[in-house]
Short mmCIF file of C-alpha atoms in Angstrom, two decimals:
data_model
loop_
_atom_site.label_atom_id
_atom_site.label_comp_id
_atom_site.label_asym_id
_atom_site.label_seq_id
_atom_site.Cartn_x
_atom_site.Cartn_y
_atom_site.Cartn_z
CA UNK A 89 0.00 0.00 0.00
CA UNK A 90 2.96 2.23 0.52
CA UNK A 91 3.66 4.04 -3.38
CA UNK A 92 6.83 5.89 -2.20
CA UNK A 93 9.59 4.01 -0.22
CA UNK A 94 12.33 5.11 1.88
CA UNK A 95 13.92 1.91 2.88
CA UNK A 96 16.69 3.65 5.13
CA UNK A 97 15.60 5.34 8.38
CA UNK A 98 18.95 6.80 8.81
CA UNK A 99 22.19 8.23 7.50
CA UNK A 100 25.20 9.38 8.99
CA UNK A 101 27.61 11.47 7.10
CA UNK A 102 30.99 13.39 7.51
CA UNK A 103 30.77 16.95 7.32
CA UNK A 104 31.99 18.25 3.76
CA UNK A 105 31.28 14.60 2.40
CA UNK A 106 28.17 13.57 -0.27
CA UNK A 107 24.40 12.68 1.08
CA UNK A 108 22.85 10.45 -0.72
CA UNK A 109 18.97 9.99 -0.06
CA UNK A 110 17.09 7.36 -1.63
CA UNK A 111 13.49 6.68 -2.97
CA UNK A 112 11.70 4.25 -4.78
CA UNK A 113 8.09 4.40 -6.06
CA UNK A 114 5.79 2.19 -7.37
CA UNK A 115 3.26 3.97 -9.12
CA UNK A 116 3.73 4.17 -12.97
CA UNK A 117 1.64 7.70 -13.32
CA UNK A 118 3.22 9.24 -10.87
CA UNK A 119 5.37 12.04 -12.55
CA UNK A 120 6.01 14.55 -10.37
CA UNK A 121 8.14 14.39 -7.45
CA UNK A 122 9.38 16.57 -4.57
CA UNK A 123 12.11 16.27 -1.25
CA UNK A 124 10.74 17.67 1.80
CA UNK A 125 13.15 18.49 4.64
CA UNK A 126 11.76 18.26 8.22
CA UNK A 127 13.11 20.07 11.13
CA UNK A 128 11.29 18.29 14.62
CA UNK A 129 8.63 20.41 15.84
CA UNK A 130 8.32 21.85 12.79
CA UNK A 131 6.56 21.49 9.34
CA UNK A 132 8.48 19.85 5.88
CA UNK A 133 9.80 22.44 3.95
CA UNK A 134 10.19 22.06 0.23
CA UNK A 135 13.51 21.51 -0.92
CA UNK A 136 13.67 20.80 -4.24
CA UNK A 137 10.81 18.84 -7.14
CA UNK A 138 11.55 16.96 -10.66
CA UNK A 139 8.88 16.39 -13.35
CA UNK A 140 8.88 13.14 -14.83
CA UNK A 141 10.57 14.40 -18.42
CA UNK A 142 13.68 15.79 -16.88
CA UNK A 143 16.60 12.90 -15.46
CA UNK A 144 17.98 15.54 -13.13
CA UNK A 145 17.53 18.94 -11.09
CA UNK A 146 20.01 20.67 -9.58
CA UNK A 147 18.92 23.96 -7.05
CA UNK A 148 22.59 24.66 -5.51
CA UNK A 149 23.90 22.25 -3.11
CA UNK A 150 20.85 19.71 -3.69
CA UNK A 151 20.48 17.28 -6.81
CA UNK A 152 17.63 15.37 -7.85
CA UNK A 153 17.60 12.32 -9.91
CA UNK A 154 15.33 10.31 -11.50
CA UNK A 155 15.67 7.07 -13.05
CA UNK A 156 12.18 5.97 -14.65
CA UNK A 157 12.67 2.70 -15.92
CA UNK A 158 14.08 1.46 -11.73
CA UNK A 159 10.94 3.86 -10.48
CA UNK A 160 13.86 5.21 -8.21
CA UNK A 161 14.78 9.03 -7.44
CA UNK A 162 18.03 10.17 -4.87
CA UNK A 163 18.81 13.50 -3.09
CA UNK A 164 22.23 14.60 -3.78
CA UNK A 165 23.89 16.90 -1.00
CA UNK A 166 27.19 17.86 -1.69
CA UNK A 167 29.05 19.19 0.35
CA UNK A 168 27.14 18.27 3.44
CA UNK A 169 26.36 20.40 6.33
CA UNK A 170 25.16 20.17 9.74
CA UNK A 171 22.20 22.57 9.58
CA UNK A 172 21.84 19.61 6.77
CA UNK A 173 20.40 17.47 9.73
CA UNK A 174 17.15 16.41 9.34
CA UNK A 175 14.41 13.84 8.33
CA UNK A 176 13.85 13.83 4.54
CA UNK A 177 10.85 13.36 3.01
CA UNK A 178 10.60 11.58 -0.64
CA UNK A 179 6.81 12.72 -2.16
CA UNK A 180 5.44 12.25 -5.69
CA UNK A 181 2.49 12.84 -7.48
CA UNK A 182 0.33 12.11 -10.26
CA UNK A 183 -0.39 15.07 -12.96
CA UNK A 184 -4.09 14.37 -12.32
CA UNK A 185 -4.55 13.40 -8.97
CA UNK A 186 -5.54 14.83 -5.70
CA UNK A 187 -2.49 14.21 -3.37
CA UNK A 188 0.92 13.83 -2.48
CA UNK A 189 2.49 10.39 -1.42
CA UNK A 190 5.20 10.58 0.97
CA UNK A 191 7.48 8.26 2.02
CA UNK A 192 8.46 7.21 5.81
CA UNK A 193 11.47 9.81 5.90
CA UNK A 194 15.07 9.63 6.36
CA UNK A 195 16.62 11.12 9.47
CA UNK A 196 20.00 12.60 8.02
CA UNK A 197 22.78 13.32 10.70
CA UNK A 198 25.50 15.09 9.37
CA UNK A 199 28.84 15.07 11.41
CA UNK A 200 30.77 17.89 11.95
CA UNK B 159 4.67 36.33 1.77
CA UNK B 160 2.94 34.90 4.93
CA UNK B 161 3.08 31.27 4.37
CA UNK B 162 0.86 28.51 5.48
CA UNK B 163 -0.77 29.44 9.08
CA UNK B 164 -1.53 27.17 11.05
CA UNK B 165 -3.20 27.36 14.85
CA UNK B 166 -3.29 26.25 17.40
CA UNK B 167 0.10 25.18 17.03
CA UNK B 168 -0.56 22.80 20.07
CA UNK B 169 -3.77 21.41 21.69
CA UNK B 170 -4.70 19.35 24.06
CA UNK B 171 -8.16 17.80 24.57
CA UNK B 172 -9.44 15.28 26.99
CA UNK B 173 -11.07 11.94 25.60
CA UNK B 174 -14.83 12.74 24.34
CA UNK B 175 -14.17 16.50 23.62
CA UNK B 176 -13.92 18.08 20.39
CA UNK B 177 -10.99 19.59 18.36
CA UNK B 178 -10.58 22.46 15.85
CA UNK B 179 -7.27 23.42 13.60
CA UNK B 180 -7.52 25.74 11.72
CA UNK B 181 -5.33 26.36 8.37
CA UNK B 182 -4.84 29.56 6.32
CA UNK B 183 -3.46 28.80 3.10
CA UNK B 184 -0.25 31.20 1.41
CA UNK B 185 -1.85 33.91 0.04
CA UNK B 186 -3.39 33.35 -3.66
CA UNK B 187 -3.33 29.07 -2.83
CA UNK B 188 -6.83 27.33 -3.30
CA UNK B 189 -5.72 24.02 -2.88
CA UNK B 190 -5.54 23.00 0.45
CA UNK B 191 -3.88 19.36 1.94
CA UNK B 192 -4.66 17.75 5.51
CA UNK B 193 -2.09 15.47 6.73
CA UNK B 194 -1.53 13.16 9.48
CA UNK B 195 1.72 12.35 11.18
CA UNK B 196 1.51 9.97 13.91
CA UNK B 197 4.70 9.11 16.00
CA UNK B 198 7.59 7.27 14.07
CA UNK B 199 5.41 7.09 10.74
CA UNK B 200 5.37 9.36 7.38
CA UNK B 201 2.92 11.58 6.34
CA UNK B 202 -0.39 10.45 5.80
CA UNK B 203 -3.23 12.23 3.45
CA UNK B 204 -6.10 12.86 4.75
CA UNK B 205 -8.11 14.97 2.41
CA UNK B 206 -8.08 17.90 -0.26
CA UNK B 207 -9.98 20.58 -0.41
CA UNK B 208 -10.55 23.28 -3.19
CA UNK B 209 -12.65 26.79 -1.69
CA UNK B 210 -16.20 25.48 -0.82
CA UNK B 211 -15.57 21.81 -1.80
CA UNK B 212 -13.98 18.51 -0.65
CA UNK B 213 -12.48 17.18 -3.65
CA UNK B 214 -10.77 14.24 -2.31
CA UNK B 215 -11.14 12.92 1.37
CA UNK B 216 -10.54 9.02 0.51
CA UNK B 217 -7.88 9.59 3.49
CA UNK B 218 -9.96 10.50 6.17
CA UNK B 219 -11.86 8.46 8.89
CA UNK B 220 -15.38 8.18 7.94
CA UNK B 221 -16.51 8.82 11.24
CA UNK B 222 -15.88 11.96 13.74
CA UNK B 223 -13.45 13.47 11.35
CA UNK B 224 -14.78 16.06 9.14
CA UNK B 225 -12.90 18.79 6.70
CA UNK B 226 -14.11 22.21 5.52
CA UNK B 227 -12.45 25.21 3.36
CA UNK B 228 -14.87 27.90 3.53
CA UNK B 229 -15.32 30.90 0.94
CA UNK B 230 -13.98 33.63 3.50
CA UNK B 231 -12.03 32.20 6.08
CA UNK B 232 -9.69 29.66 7.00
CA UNK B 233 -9.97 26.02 6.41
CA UNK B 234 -10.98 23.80 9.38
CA UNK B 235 -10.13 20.39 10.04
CA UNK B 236 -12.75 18.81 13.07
CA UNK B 237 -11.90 16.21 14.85
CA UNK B 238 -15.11 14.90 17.34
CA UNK B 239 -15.48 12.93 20.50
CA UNK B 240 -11.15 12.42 20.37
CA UNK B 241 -9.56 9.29 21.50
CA UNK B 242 -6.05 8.48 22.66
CA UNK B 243 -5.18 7.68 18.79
CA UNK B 244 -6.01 10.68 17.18
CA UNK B 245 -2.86 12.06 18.78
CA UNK B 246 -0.84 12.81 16.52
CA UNK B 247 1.09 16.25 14.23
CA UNK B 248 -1.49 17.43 12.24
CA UNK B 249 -0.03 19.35 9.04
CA UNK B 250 -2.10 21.62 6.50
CA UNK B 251 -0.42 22.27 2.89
CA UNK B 252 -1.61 24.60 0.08
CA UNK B 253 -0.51 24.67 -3.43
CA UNK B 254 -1.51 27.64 -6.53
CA UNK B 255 -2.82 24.23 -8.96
CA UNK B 256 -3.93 21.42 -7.83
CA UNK B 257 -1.63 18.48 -6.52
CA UNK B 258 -0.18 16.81 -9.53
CA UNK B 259 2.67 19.08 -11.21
CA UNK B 260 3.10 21.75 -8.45
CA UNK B 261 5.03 22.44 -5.10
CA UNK B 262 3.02 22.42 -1.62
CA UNK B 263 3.77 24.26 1.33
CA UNK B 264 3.67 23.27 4.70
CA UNK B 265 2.66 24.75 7.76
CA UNK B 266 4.03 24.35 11.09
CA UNK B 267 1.36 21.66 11.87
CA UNK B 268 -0.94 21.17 15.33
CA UNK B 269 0.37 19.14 17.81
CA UNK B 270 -2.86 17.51 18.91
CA UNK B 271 -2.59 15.31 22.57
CA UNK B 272 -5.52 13.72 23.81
CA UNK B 273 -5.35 12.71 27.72
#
């Protein structure tokens, strides 16, 4: 029942180094997805969104990409920060529908 | 450039009693999203609304929840006769189109307790 899949609850990574965040979906019609970022106490905050057409979106420090065909996207965060820490949120949508999937999150931790 | 609003930004309610968050949308958004977060989970939908009409509430209890986005006003999400589960982050979104090819924002959501 769950369309968008975060299969790691957590990451650790060295200050300066590459995040790598990982989705997978498996809805076909989906064809628009989004990163949230999630501070605790707090509400997600949008990061950064790809439409199905495009392979790759890049918004400064963040990178989105898409891979149709393995119905998988990843956050690229290079270089990582600590104000980086968080819990990601993967979403997607379909052009027609009513909602936005999310996933279950990642909680980032970024070392300094 | 106020974004989403939501209040109260916590609440607590006793079993049996009634709750009430309210949601303005960002300024110009007509599309507005109710979502659930319980602990150690993702974020659930619970319904969409466009001004004056429920367009989508397929994730919404059938029974003592109920969703409403006025003409003049801010959207209201109603929660009756509360019980230890509905505790829980509630979160409000709003988007300029409708869900599908567009960004939503987030408020800071209603921490709802029920004791």
């Amino acid at each position: 029942d769950q369309q968008v899949k975060q299969n790691s609850p957590s990451l650790s990574v060295q200050e300066g180094r590459i995040s790598i965040l990982n989705c997978d979906y498996t809805n076909s019609m989906f064809d628009y997805f989004l990163w949230y970022k999630k501070y605790p106490a707090e509400g997600p905050t949008f990061l950064i969104s790809i439409s199905s057409i495009k392979d790759k979106n890049e918004d400064g420090r963040f990178t989105v990409f898409l891979n149709k065909s393995a119905k998988h996207l990843s956050l690229h965060i290079v270089p990582s920060q600590p104000g980086d820490s968080a819990v990601y949120f993967c979403a997607a949508s379909e052009n027609t529908g009513n909602q936005f999937y999310f996933g279950t999150g990642t909680s980032l931790t970024v070392i300094p | 450039n106020a974004g989403v609003m939501q209040n109260p930004r916590h609440l607590v309610r006793r079993r049996g009693q009634e709750a009430r968050l309210r949601c303005s949308p960002m300024k110009g958004h007509s599309h507005v999203y109710w979502y659930r977060q319980l602990p150690e989970e993702g974020l659930k939908f619970m319904v969409y609304l466009q001004k004056e009409n429920i367009i989508d509430e397929s994730g919404m209890p059938k029974e003592r929840f109920s969703a409403e986005f006025p003409k003049e006003g801010p959207s209201i999400l109603r929660i009756q006769q509360v019980v230890r589960g509905d505790s829980a982050a509630y979160f409000c979104a709003s988007s300029l189109l409708p869900g599908g090819s567009t960004e939503a924002f987030f408020g800071q959501g209603t921490r709802l307790t029920v004791v």
